[in-house]
XYZ file of N, CA, C and O in Angstrom:
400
model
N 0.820 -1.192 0.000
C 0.000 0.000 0.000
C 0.867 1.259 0.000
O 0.845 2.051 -0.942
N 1.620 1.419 1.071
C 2.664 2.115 0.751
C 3.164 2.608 -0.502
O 3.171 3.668 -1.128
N 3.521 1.596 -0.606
C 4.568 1.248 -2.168
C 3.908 2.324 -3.021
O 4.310 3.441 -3.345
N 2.769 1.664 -3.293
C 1.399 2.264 -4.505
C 1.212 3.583 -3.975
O 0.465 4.372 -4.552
N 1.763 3.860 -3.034
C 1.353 5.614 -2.640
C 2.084 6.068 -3.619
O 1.774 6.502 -4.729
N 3.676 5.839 -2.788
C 4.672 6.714 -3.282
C 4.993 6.761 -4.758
O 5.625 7.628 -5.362
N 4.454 5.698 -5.202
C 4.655 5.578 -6.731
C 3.644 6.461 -7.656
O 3.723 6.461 -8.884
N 2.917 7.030 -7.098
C 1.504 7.442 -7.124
C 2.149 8.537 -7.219
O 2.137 9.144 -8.290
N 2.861 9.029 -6.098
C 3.543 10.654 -6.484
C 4.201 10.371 -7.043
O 4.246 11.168 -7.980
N 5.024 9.499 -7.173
C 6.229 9.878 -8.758
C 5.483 10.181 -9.145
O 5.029 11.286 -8.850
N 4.969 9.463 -9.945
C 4.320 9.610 -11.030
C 3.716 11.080 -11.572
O 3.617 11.577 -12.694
N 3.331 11.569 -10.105
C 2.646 12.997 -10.848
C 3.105 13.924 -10.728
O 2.494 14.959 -10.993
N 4.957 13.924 -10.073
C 6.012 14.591 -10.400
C 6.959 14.744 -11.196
O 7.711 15.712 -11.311
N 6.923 13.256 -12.070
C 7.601 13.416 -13.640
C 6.933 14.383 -14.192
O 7.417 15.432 -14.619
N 5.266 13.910 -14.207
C 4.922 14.628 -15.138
C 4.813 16.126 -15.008
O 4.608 16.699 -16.078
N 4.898 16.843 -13.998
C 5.368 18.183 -13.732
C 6.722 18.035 -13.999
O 6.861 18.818 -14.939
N 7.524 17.674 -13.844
C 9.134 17.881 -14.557
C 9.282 17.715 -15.948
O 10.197 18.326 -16.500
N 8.283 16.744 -16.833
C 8.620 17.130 -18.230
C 7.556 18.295 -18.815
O 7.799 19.125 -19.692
N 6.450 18.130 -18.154
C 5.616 19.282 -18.901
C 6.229 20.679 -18.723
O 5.592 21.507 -19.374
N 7.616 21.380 -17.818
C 7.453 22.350 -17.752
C 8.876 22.618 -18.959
O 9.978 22.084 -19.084
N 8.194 23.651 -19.647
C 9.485 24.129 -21.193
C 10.575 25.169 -20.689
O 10.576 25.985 -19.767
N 11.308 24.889 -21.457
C 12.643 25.607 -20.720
C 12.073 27.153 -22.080
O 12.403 28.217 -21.556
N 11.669 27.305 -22.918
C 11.445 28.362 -23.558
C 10.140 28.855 -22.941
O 9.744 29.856 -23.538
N 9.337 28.477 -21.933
C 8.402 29.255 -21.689
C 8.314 29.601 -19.988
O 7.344 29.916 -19.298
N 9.444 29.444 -19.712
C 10.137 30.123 -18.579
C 10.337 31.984 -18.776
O 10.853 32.756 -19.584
N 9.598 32.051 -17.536
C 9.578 33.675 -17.066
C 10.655 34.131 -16.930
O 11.025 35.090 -17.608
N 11.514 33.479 -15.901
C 12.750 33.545 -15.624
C 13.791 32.755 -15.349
O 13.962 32.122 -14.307
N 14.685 32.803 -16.556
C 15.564 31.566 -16.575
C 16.034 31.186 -15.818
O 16.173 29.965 -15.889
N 16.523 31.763 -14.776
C 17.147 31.142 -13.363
C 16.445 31.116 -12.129
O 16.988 30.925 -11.041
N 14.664 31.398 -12.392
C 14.350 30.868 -11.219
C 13.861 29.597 -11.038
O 14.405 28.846 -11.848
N 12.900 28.895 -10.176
C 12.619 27.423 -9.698
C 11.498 26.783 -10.758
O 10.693 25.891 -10.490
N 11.603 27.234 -11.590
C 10.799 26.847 -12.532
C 11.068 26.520 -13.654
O 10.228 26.481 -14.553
N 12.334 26.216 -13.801
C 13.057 25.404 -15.528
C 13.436 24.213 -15.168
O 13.765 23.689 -14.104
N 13.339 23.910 -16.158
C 13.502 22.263 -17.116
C 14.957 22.035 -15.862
O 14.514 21.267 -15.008
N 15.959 22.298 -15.616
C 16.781 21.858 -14.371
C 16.806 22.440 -13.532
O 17.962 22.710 -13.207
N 16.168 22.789 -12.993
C 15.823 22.906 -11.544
C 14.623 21.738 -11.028
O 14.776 21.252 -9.908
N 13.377 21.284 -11.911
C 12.497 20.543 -11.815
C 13.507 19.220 -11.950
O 13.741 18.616 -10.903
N 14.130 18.727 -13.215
C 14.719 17.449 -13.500
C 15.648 17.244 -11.720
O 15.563 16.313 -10.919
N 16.604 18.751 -11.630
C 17.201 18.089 -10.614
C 16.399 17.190 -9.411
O 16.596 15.988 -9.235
N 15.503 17.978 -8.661
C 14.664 18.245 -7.775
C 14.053 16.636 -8.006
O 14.201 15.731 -7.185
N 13.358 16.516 -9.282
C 12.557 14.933 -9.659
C 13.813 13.873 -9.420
O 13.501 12.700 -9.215
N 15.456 14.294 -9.438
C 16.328 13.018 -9.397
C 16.445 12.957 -8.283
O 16.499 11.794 -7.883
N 16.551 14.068 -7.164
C 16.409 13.947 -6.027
C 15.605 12.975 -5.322
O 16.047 12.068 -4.618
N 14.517 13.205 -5.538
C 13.208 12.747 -5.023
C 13.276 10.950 -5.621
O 12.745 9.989 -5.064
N 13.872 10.944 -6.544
C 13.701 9.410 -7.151
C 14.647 8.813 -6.572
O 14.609 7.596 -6.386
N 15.509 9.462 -6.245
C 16.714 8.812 -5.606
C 16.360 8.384 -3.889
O 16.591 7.335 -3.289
N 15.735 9.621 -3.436
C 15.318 9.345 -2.288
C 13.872 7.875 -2.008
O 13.952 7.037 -1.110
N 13.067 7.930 -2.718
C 12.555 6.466 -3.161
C 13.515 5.534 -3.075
O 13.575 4.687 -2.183
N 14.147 5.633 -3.822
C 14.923 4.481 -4.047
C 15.851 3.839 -3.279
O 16.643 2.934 -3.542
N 15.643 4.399 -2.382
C 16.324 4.583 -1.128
C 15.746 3.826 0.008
O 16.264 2.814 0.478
N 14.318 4.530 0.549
C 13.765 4.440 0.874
C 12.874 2.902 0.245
O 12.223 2.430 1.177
N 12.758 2.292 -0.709
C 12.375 1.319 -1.189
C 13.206 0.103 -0.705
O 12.678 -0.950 -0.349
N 14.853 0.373 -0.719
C 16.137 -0.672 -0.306
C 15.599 -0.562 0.539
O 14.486 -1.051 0.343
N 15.708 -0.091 1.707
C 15.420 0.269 3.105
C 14.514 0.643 3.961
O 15.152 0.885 4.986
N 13.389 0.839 4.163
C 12.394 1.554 4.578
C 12.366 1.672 6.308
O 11.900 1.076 7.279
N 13.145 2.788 5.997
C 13.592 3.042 7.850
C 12.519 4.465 7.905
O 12.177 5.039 6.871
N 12.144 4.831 9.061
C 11.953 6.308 8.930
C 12.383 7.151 9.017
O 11.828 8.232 9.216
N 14.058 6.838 8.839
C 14.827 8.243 8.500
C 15.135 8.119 6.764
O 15.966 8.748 6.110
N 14.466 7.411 6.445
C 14.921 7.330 4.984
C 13.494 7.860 4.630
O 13.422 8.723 3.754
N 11.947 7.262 5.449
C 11.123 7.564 4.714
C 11.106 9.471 4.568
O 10.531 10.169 3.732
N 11.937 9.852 5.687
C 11.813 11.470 6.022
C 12.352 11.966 4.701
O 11.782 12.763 3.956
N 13.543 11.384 4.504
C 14.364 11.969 3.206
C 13.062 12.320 1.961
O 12.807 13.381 1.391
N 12.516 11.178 1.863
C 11.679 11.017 0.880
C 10.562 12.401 1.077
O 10.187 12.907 0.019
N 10.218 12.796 1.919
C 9.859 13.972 2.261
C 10.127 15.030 1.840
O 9.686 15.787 0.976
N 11.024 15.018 2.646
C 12.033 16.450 2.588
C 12.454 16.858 0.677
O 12.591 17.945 0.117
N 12.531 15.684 0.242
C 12.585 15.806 -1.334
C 11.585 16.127 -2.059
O 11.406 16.652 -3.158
N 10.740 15.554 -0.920
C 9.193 16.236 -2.142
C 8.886 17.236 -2.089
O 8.471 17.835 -3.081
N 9.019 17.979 -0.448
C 8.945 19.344 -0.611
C 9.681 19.806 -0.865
O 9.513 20.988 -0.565
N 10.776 19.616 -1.407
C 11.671 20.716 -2.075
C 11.548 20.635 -3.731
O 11.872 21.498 -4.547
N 11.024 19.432 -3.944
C 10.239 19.568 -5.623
C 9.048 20.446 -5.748
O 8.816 21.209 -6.686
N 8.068 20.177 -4.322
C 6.803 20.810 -4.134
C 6.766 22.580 -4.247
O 5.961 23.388 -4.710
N 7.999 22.669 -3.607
C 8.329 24.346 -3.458
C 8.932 24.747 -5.022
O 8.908 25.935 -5.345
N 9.363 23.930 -5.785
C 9.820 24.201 -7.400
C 8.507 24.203 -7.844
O 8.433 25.113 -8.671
N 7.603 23.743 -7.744
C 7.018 23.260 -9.015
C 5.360 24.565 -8.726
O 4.549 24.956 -9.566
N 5.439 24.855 -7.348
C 4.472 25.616 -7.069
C 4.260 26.920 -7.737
O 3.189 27.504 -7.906
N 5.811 27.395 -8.197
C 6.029 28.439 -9.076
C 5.907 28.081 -10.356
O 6.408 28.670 -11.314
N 5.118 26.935 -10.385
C 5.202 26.991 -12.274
C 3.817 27.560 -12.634
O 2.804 27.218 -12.024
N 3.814 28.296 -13.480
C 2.407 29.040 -13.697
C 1.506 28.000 -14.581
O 0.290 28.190 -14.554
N 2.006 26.929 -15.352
C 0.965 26.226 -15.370
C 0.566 24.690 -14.718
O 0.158 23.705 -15.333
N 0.869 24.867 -13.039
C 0.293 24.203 -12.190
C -1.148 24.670 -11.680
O -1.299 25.705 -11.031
N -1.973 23.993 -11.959
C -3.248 24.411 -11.227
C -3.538 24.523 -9.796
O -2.823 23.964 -8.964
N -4.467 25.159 -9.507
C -4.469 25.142 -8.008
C -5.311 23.443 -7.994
O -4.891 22.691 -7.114
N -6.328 22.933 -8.832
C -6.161 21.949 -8.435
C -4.988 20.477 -8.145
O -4.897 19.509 -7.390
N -4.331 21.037 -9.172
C -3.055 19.992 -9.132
C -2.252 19.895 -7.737
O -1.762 18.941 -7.132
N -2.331 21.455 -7.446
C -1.811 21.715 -6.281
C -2.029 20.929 -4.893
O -1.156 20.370 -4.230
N -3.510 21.028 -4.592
C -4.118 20.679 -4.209
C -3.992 19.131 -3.891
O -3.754 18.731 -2.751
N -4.151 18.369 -4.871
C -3.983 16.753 -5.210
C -2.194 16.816 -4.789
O -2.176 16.468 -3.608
N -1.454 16.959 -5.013
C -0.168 17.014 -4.308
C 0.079 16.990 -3.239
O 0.625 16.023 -2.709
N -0.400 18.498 -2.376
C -0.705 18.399 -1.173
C -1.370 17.670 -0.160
O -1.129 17.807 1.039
N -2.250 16.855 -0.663
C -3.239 15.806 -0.527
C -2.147 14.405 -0.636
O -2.352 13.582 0.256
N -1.475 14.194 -1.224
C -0.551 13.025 -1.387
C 0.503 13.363 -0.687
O 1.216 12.450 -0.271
N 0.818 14.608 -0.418
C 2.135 14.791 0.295
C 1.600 14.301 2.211
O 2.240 13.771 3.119
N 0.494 14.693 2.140
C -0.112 14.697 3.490
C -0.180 13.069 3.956
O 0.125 12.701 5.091
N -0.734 11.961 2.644
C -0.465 10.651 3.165
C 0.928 10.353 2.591
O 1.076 9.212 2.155
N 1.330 10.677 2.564
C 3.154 10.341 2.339
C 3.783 10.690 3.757
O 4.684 9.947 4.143
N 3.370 11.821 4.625
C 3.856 11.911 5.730
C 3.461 11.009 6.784
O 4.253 10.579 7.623
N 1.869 10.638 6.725
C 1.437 9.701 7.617
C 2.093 8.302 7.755
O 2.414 7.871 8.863
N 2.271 7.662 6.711
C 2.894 6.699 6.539
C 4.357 6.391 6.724
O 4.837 5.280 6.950
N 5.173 7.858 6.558
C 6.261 7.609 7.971
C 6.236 7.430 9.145
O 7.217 7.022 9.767
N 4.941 7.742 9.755
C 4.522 7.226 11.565
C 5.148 6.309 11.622
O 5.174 5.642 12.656
């Protein structure tokens, strides 16, 4: 169950890391281009993957701590919806529970 969570957010953090265009960036060096998202998504996959070998709850924290720091990239993308938002926040919320 777990498992199917977290895979659940990948999933709907690739797809915010490829949908966002490096030519339709406001500003090229802020948290909202094509590498800053890719980094942020290798982060976060790495931290899974991690957390998948191992499932301690200092690993599941990592896995956290990575999402919100993708979560805080991706919030600045102007074409994230507030519902998308929303559904994130909503998955980020049972992603934390399940480190209990």
């Amino acid at each position: 169950m777990k498992t199917r969570s977290i895979l659940a957010i990948l999933i709907v953090l690739f797809t915010f890391a490829v949908s966002c265009k490096k030519n339709s960036d406001p500003d090229p060096g802020g948290p909202c281009t094509q590498a800053n998202l890719t980094a942020k998504s290798n982060a976060y996959s790495a931290a899974i993957n991690t957390y998948a070998a191992s499932p301690t709850s200092a690993n599941c924290k990592s896995v956290v701590a990575a999402y919100d720091a993708y979560l805080a990239a991706a919030q600045n993308c102007n074409f994230v919806t507030q519902a998308q938002l929303k559904a994130i926040q909503d998955a980020r919320a049972s992603l934390v529970s399940s480190c209990n």
